[in-house]
PDB file of C-alpha atoms in Angstrom:
ATOM      1  CA  MET N   1       0.000   0.000   0.000  1.00 42.00           C
ATOM      2  CA  VAL N   2       1.382   3.422  -0.951  1.00 42.00           C
ATOM      3  CA  VAL N   3       0.463   6.273   1.360  1.00 46.00           C
ATOM      4  CA  ASP N   4       1.160   9.971   1.018  1.00 49.00           C
ATOM      5  CA  ASP N   5       3.746  11.364   3.420  1.00 55.00           C
ATOM      6  CA  THR N   6       3.661  15.085   2.681  1.00 69.00           C
ATOM      7  CA  SER N   7       4.175  17.423   5.615  1.00 88.00           C
ATOM      8  CA  GLN N   8       0.463  18.234   5.848  1.00 90.00           C
ATOM      9  CA  THR N   9      -0.619  14.606   5.688  1.00 92.00           C
ATOM     10  CA  ARG N  10       2.024  13.683   8.249  1.00 93.00           C
ATOM     11  CA  ARG N  11       0.842  16.437  10.590  1.00 94.00           C
ATOM     12  CA  ILE N  12      -2.784  15.347  10.304  1.00 95.00           C
ATOM     13  CA  TYR N  13      -1.778  11.707  10.753  1.00 96.00           C
ATOM     14  CA  ASP N  14       0.179  12.546  13.913  1.00 95.00           C
ATOM     15  CA  ASP N  15      -2.660  14.689  15.291  1.00 95.00           C
ATOM     16  CA  LEU N  16      -5.272  11.998  14.670  1.00 96.00           C
ATOM     17  CA  ARG N  17      -3.042   9.185  15.944  1.00 97.00           C
ATOM     18  CA  ARG N  18      -2.315  11.006  19.189  1.00 96.00           C
ATOM     19  CA  SER N  19      -5.961  11.959  19.613  1.00 97.00           C
ATOM     20  CA  ILE N  20      -6.912   8.299  19.257  1.00 97.00           C
ATOM     21  CA  ILE N  21      -4.193   7.141  21.647  1.00 97.00           C
ATOM     22  CA  THR N  22      -5.211   9.648  24.318  1.00 96.00           C
ATOM     23  CA  GLY N  23      -8.918   8.890  23.955  1.00 95.00           C
ATOM     24  CA  VAL N  24     -10.088  12.110  22.331  1.00 96.00           C
ATOM     25  CA  TYR N  25     -11.540   9.756  19.745  1.00 96.00           C
ATOM     26  CA  ARG N  26     -12.700   6.633  21.538  1.00 96.00           C
ATOM     27  CA  GLU N  27     -12.554   3.017  20.503  1.00 96.00           C
ATOM     28  CA  GLY N  28     -15.413   2.259  18.120  1.00 95.00           C
ATOM     29  CA  GLU N  29     -16.005   5.941  17.281  1.00 96.00           C
ATOM     30  CA  LYS N  30     -16.622   6.966  13.679  1.00 96.00           C
ATOM     31  CA  LEU N  31     -14.270   9.459  12.038  1.00 96.00           C
ATOM     32  CA  PRO N  32     -16.116  11.149   9.156  1.00 94.00           C
ATOM     33  CA  GLU N  33     -13.729  12.777   6.669  1.00 93.00           C
ATOM     34  CA  ALA N  34     -15.854  15.881   6.228  1.00 92.00           C
ATOM     35  CA  ARG N  35     -16.115  16.567   9.953  1.00 93.00           C
ATOM     36  CA  LEU N  36     -12.412  16.026  10.516  1.00 95.00           C
ATOM     37  CA  ALA N  37     -11.485  18.254   7.576  1.00 94.00           C
ATOM     38  CA  GLU N  38     -13.716  21.044   8.917  1.00 94.00           C
ATOM     39  CA  MET N  39     -12.275  20.731  12.436  1.00 92.00           C
ATOM     40  CA  LEU N  40      -8.696  20.738  11.154  1.00 91.00           C
ATOM     41  CA  GLY N  41      -9.270  23.499   8.616  1.00 91.00           C
ATOM     42  CA  VAL N  42      -8.027  21.472   5.650  1.00 93.00           C
ATOM     43  CA  SER N  43      -9.445  19.821   2.553  1.00 92.00           C
ATOM     44  CA  ARG N  44     -10.696  16.252   2.700  1.00 92.00           C
ATOM     45  CA  LEU N  45      -7.818  14.863   0.614  1.00 93.00           C
ATOM     46  CA  PRO N  46      -5.053  15.032   3.267  1.00 94.00           C
ATOM     47  CA  VAL N  47      -7.526  13.747   5.859  1.00 95.00           C
ATOM     48  CA  ARG N  48      -8.323  10.792   3.615  1.00 93.00           C
ATOM     49  CA  GLU N  49      -4.616  10.116   3.120  1.00 94.00           C
ATOM     50  CA  ALA N  50      -3.969  10.310   6.879  1.00 95.00           C
ATOM     51  CA  LEU N  51      -6.840   7.909   7.543  1.00 95.00           C
ATOM     52  CA  THR N  52      -5.409   5.537   4.925  1.00 94.00           C
ATOM     53  CA  ARG N  53      -2.147   5.535   6.813  1.00 94.00           C
ATOM     54  CA  LEU N  54      -3.935   4.973  10.116  1.00 96.00           C
ATOM     55  CA  GLU N  55      -5.746   2.048   8.533  1.00 95.00           C
ATOM     56  CA  PHE N  56      -2.432   0.628   7.340  1.00 93.00           C
ATOM     57  CA  ASP N  57      -1.152   0.977  10.907  1.00 94.00           C
ATOM     58  CA  TRP N  58      -4.206  -0.952  12.163  1.00 93.00           C
ATOM     59  CA  ILE N  59      -5.404   1.983  14.264  1.00 96.00           C
ATOM     60  CA  VAL N  60      -8.649   2.548  12.344  1.00 97.00           C
ATOM     61  CA  SER N  61     -10.733   0.304  10.140  1.00 94.00           C
ATOM     62  CA  ALA N  62     -12.353   1.542   6.963  1.00 86.00           C
ATOM     63  CA  SER N  63     -14.565   0.304   4.162  1.00 78.00           C
ATOM     64  CA  PRO N  64     -15.702   1.920   0.897  1.00 76.00           C
ATOM     65  CA  ARG N  65     -18.227   4.743   1.263  1.00 75.00           C
ATOM     66  CA  ARG N  66     -18.220   4.475   5.063  1.00 83.00           C
ATOM     67  CA  SER N  67     -16.487   6.468   7.768  1.00 89.00           C
ATOM     68  CA  ALA N  68     -13.322   5.109   9.311  1.00 94.00           C
ATOM     69  CA  ILE N  69     -13.823   3.657  12.788  1.00 96.00           C
ATOM     70  CA  VAL N  70     -11.329   3.622  15.647  1.00 97.00           C
ATOM     71  CA  ARG N  71     -10.296   0.040  16.316  1.00 96.00           C
ATOM     72  CA  CYS N  72     -10.942  -1.562  19.692  1.00 95.00           C
ATOM     73  CA  TRP N  73      -8.648  -3.368  22.098  1.00 95.00           C
ATOM     74  CA  ASP N  74      -9.650  -6.731  23.485  1.00 93.00           C
ATOM     75  CA  ARG N  75      -7.796  -9.862  24.553  1.00 94.00           C
ATOM     76  CA  THR N  76      -7.478 -11.111  20.982  1.00 95.00           C
ATOM     77  CA  ALA N  77      -6.033  -7.803  19.769  1.00 96.00           C
ATOM     78  CA  VAL N  78      -3.413  -7.837  22.532  1.00 96.00           C
ATOM     79  CA  GLU N  79      -2.514 -11.484  21.928  1.00 97.00           C
ATOM     80  CA  ASP N  80      -2.212 -10.848  18.193  1.00 97.00           C
ATOM     81  CA  LEU N  81       0.150  -7.927  18.795  1.00 97.00           C
ATOM     82  CA  PHE N  82       2.373  -9.909  21.147  1.00 97.00           C
ATOM     83  CA  ASP N  83       2.424 -12.910  18.802  1.00 98.00           C
ATOM     84  CA  VAL N  84       3.657 -10.769  15.920  1.00 97.00           C
ATOM     85  CA  ARG N  85       6.156  -8.935  18.120  1.00 98.00           C
ATOM     86  CA  ILE N  86       7.555 -12.271  19.292  1.00 97.00           C
ATOM     87  CA  GLY N  87       8.031 -13.257  15.661  1.00 97.00           C
ATOM     88  CA  LEU N  88       9.722 -10.048  14.474  1.00 98.00           C
ATOM     89  CA  GLU N  89      11.404  -8.158  17.298  1.00 98.00           C
ATOM     90  CA  PRO N  90      13.938 -10.858  18.252  1.00 98.00           C
ATOM     91  CA  VAL N  91      14.992 -10.860  14.590  1.00 98.00           C
ATOM     92  CA  ALA N  92      15.458  -7.085  14.758  1.00 98.00           C
ATOM     93  CA  ALA N  93      17.573  -7.425  17.903  1.00 98.00           C
ATOM     94  CA  ARG N  94      19.731 -10.134  16.346  1.00 98.00           C
ATOM     95  CA  LEU N  95      20.315  -8.119  13.167  1.00 98.00           C
ATOM     96  CA  ALA N  96      21.055  -4.984  15.188  1.00 98.00           C
ATOM     97  CA  ALA N  97      23.650  -6.850  17.259  1.00 98.00           C
ATOM     98  CA  ALA N  98      25.240  -8.201  14.085  1.00 98.00           C
ATOM     99  CA  ARG N  99      25.554  -4.691  12.687  1.00 98.00           C
ATOM    100  CA  ILE N 100      27.085  -3.465  15.952  1.00 98.00           C
ATOM    101  CA  ARG N 101      29.647  -6.267  15.707  1.00 97.00           C
ATOM    102  CA  GLN N 102      30.389  -5.120  12.167  1.00 97.00           C
ATOM    103  CA  GLY N 103      31.039  -1.559  13.321  1.00 97.00           C
ATOM    104  CA  ALA N 104      27.659   0.202  13.072  1.00 97.00           C
ATOM    105  CA  ASP N 105      27.159   3.312  15.192  1.00 97.00           C
ATOM    106  CA  CYS N 106      25.125   2.589  18.311  1.00 96.00           C
ATOM    107  CA  ALA N 107      24.758   6.275  19.295  1.00 97.00           C
ATOM    108  CA  PRO N 108      21.142   6.618  18.031  1.00 97.00           C
ATOM    109  CA  LEU N 109      20.157   3.513  19.995  1.00 97.00           C
ATOM    110  CA  LEU N 110      21.766   4.815  23.192  1.00 97.00           C
ATOM    111  CA  ALA N 111      20.088   8.207  22.657  1.00 98.00           C
ATOM    112  CA  ALA N 112      16.706   6.471  22.350  1.00 97.00           C
ATOM    113  CA  LEU N 113      17.415   4.569  25.575  1.00 96.00           C
ATOM    114  CA  GLN N 114      18.270   7.806  27.367  1.00 96.00           C
ATOM    115  CA  ASP N 115      15.111   9.470  26.046  1.00 96.00           C
ATOM    116  CA  SER N 116      13.032   6.519  27.235  1.00 93.00           C
ATOM    117  CA  HIS N 117      14.558   6.800  30.703  1.00 91.00           C
ATOM    118  CA  SER N 118      13.946  10.551  30.790  1.00 92.00           C
ATOM    119  CA  ALA N 119      10.351  10.076  29.661  1.00 92.00           C
ATOM    120  CA  THR N 120       9.719   7.614  32.483  1.00 85.00           C
ATOM    121  CA  ALA N 121      10.130  10.448  34.973  1.00 82.00           C
ATOM    122  CA  SER N 122       7.809  12.667  32.939  1.00 83.00           C
ATOM    123  CA  SER N 123       4.227  13.423  33.969  1.00 84.00           C
ATOM    124  CA  ASP N 124       3.185  13.087  30.319  1.00 92.00           C
ATOM    125  CA  PRO N 125       1.887   9.542  29.693  1.00 93.00           C
ATOM    126  CA  LEU N 126       1.893  10.043  25.924  1.00 95.00           C
ATOM    127  CA  ARG N 127       5.562  10.993  25.972  1.00 95.00           C
ATOM    128  CA  ARG N 128       6.346   7.904  28.055  1.00 93.00           C
ATOM    129  CA  ALA N 129       4.448   5.642  25.678  1.00 94.00           C
ATOM    130  CA  GLU N 130       5.962   7.092  22.523  1.00 96.00           C
ATOM    131  CA  ALA N 131       9.501   7.099  23.929  1.00 96.00           C
ATOM    132  CA  SER N 132       9.199   3.422  24.804  1.00 94.00           C
ATOM    133  CA  ALA N 133       7.906   2.560  21.333  1.00 96.00           C
ATOM    134  CA  ASN N 134      10.624   4.746  19.783  1.00 97.00           C
ATOM    135  CA  LEU N 135      13.283   2.737  21.604  1.00 97.00           C
ATOM    136  CA  HIS N 136      12.000  -0.413  19.941  1.00 98.00           C
ATOM    137  CA  GLY N 137      11.910   1.510  16.665  1.00 98.00           C
ATOM    138  CA  ALA N 138      15.563   2.475  17.100  1.00 98.00           C
ATOM    139  CA  ILE N 139      16.436  -1.221  17.337  1.00 98.00           C
ATOM    140  CA  VAL N 140      14.554  -1.852  14.105  1.00 98.00           C
ATOM    141  CA  ASP N 141      16.375   1.048  12.424  1.00 98.00           C
ATOM    142  CA  LEU N 142      19.728  -0.303  13.558  1.00 98.00           C
ATOM    143  CA  ALA N 143      18.852  -3.731  12.146  1.00 98.00           C
ATOM    144  CA  GLY N 144      19.126  -2.170   8.687  1.00 97.00           C
ATOM    145  CA  ASN N 145      16.509  -4.364   7.023  1.00 98.00           C
ATOM    146  CA  ALA N 146      14.052  -2.320   4.928  1.00 97.00           C
ATOM    147  CA  LEU N 147      11.412  -5.043   4.744  1.00 97.00           C
ATOM    148  CA  LEU N 148      11.518  -5.597   8.487  1.00 98.00           C
ATOM    149  CA  ALA N 149      11.209  -1.839   9.048  1.00 97.00           C
ATOM    150  CA  GLN N 150       8.123  -1.714   6.842  1.00 95.00           C
ATOM    151  CA  LEU N 151       6.525  -4.661   8.634  1.00 95.00           C
ATOM    152  CA  MET N 152       7.271  -3.147  12.036  1.00 97.00           C
ATOM    153  CA  ARG N 153       5.835   0.292  11.303  1.00 94.00           C
ATOM    154  CA  ALA N 154       2.236  -0.634  12.066  1.00 93.00           C
ATOM    155  CA  ILE N 155       3.346  -2.730  15.033  1.00 96.00           C
ATOM    156  CA  LEU N 156       5.238   0.187  16.568  1.00 97.00           C
ATOM    157  CA  ALA N 157       2.210   2.445  16.147  1.00 95.00           C
ATOM    158  CA  ARG N 158       0.039  -0.121  17.925  1.00 96.00           C
ATOM    159  CA  MET N 159       2.669  -0.546  20.638  1.00 96.00           C
ATOM    160  CA  ALA N 160       2.638   3.170  21.470  1.00 96.00           C
ATOM    161  CA  TRP N 161      -1.147   3.050  21.794  1.00 97.00           C
ATOM    162  CA  LEU N 162      -1.078  -0.006  24.048  1.00 96.00           C
ATOM    163  CA  PHE N 163       1.763   1.419  26.174  1.00 94.00           C
ATOM    164  CA  TYR N 164      -0.413   4.494  26.756  1.00 95.00           C
ATOM    165  CA  LEU N 165      -3.497   2.490  27.660  1.00 93.00           C
ATOM    166  CA  ILE N 166      -1.669   0.042  29.902  1.00 89.00           C
ATOM    167  CA  PRO N 167       1.363   1.687  31.492  1.00 80.00           C
ATOM    168  CA  PRO N 168       3.424  -0.426  33.898  1.00 70.00           C
ATOM    169  CA  ARG N 169       2.422  -0.211  37.541  1.00 62.00           C
ATOM    170  CA  ASP N 170       4.721   1.757  39.837  1.00 57.00           C
ATOM    171  CA  SER N 171       6.292  -1.462  41.078  1.00 56.00           C
ATOM    172  CA  ALA N 172       7.073  -2.461  37.474  1.00 61.00           C
ATOM    173  CA  GLN N 173       8.618   0.820  36.328  1.00 64.00           C
ATOM    174  CA  ARG N 174      12.073  -0.024  37.635  1.00 64.00           C
ATOM    175  CA  THR N 175      11.819  -3.507  36.133  1.00 70.00           C
ATOM    176  CA  ARG N 176      11.054  -2.040  32.719  1.00 73.00           C
ATOM    177  CA  LEU N 177      13.986   0.354  32.960  1.00 78.00           C
ATOM    178  CA  ASP N 178      16.314  -2.471  33.973  1.00 83.00           C
ATOM    179  CA  ASP N 179      14.960  -4.678  31.174  1.00 89.00           C
ATOM    180  CA  HIS N 180      15.578  -1.945  28.617  1.00 93.00           C
ATOM    181  CA  MET N 181      19.122  -1.439  29.871  1.00 94.00           C
ATOM    182  CA  ASP N 182      19.810  -5.194  29.754  1.00 95.00           C
ATOM    183  CA  LEU N 183      18.289  -5.429  26.285  1.00 96.00           C
ATOM    184  CA  ILE N 184      20.359  -2.587  24.871  1.00 97.00           C
ATOM    185  CA  ALA N 185      23.485  -3.936  26.588  1.00 97.00           C
ATOM    186  CA  ALA N 186      22.906  -7.295  24.892  1.00 97.00           C
ATOM    187  CA  ILE N 187      22.518  -5.639  21.488  1.00 98.00           C
ATOM    188  CA  THR N 188      25.507  -3.342  21.843  1.00 97.00           C
ATOM    189  CA  SER N 189      27.650  -6.295  22.937  1.00 97.00           C
ATOM    190  CA  GLY N 190      27.384  -7.560  19.371  1.00 97.00           C
ATOM    191  CA  ASP N 191      26.313 -11.009  20.578  1.00 98.00           C
ATOM    192  CA  GLU N 192      23.508 -11.934  18.174  1.00 98.00           C
ATOM    193  CA  ARG N 193      22.054 -14.833  20.135  1.00 98.00           C
ATOM    194  CA  LEU N 194      22.183 -12.984  23.429  1.00 98.00           C
ATOM    195  CA  ALA N 195      20.393 -10.020  21.841  1.00 98.00           C
ATOM    196  CA  GLU N 196      17.771 -12.267  20.276  1.00 98.00           C
ATOM    197  CA  TYR N 197      17.085 -14.038  23.557  1.00 97.00           C
ATOM    198  CA  ALA N 198      17.011 -10.773  25.526  1.00 97.00           C
ATOM    199  CA  MET N 199      14.354  -9.348  23.195  1.00 97.00           C
ATOM    200  CA  LEU N 200      12.316 -12.548  23.277  1.00 97.00           C
ATOM    201  CA  SER N 201      12.384 -12.586  27.064  1.00 95.00           C
ATOM    202  CA  HIS N 202      11.640  -8.861  27.356  1.00 94.00           C
ATOM    203  CA  THR N 203       8.682  -9.002  24.996  1.00 95.00           C
ATOM    204  CA  GLU N 204       7.088 -12.169  26.345  1.00 95.00           C
ATOM    205  CA  ALA N 205       7.422 -10.928  29.932  1.00 92.00           C
ATOM    206  CA  GLY N 206       4.960  -8.129  29.154  1.00 92.00           C
ATOM    207  CA  ARG N 207       2.161 -10.314  27.818  1.00 94.00           C
ATOM    208  CA  ILE N 208       0.512 -11.591  30.998  1.00 93.00           C
ATOM    209  CA  PRO N 209       0.704  -8.298  32.950  1.00 90.00           C
ATOM    210  CA  THR N 210      -0.733  -6.448  29.944  1.00 93.00           C
ATOM    211  CA  LEU N 211      -3.642  -8.874  29.635  1.00 93.00           C
ATOM    212  CA  ALA N 212      -4.287  -8.656  33.368  1.00 91.00           C
ATOM    213  CA  ILE N 213      -4.422  -4.855  33.371  1.00 89.00           C
ATOM    214  CA  LEU N 214      -6.601  -4.848  30.241  1.00 87.00           C
ATOM    215  CA  GLY N 215      -9.021  -7.187  31.999  1.00 84.00           C
ATOM    216  CA  GLU N 216      -9.232  -4.813  34.954  1.00 82.00           C
ATOM    217  CA  LEU N 217      -9.830  -1.814  32.697  1.00 74.00           C
ATOM    218  CA  ARG N 218     -12.586  -3.584  30.783  1.00 72.00           C
ATOM    219  CA  HIS N 219     -14.547  -4.548  33.913  1.00 63.00           C
TER     220      HIS N 219
END
């Protein structure tokens, strides 16, 4: 799928994505193009293109001649996300470690780790969620595989949304920080298998707590 990425479309996409993540537009809510265009003060074309990108990122669903609808989170949606992450993210970690061993610059990855740590102390839950997803995105970027990066784009967008909805409990914040540090240390060591295992362990460890918190929120 080819989507427009002009500055205006990107701005509208970011505005809509963040509004969905933060609950301005709720799960199951319709997003009529005409209404959005009027609210944003733009034509319908860039709104349509932004919605197409949001559909590609599995944040909204759309069908011909009907308004896009914000997707909903349930147990199946969470399980599906974790299943795909388990399949792809360990590969990204392994490839990133291999590139480090071959001399790739790890500075962007370390900067993303620092930003994630700084965001943890922030009072802005959206910043915390996006910084955490961006750290995973930095690993994908370092992996240097264009196809993997394309596959992960929608997953990273969904991850930021889920991280916002289900932040770690206070008792788990330090664990997440330690896990991120261990994960990045494994990647920057250049040990491919260690990096792969660290990502697998880190990702799978979040599944059950996430499902438990989702269950509490939905009851």
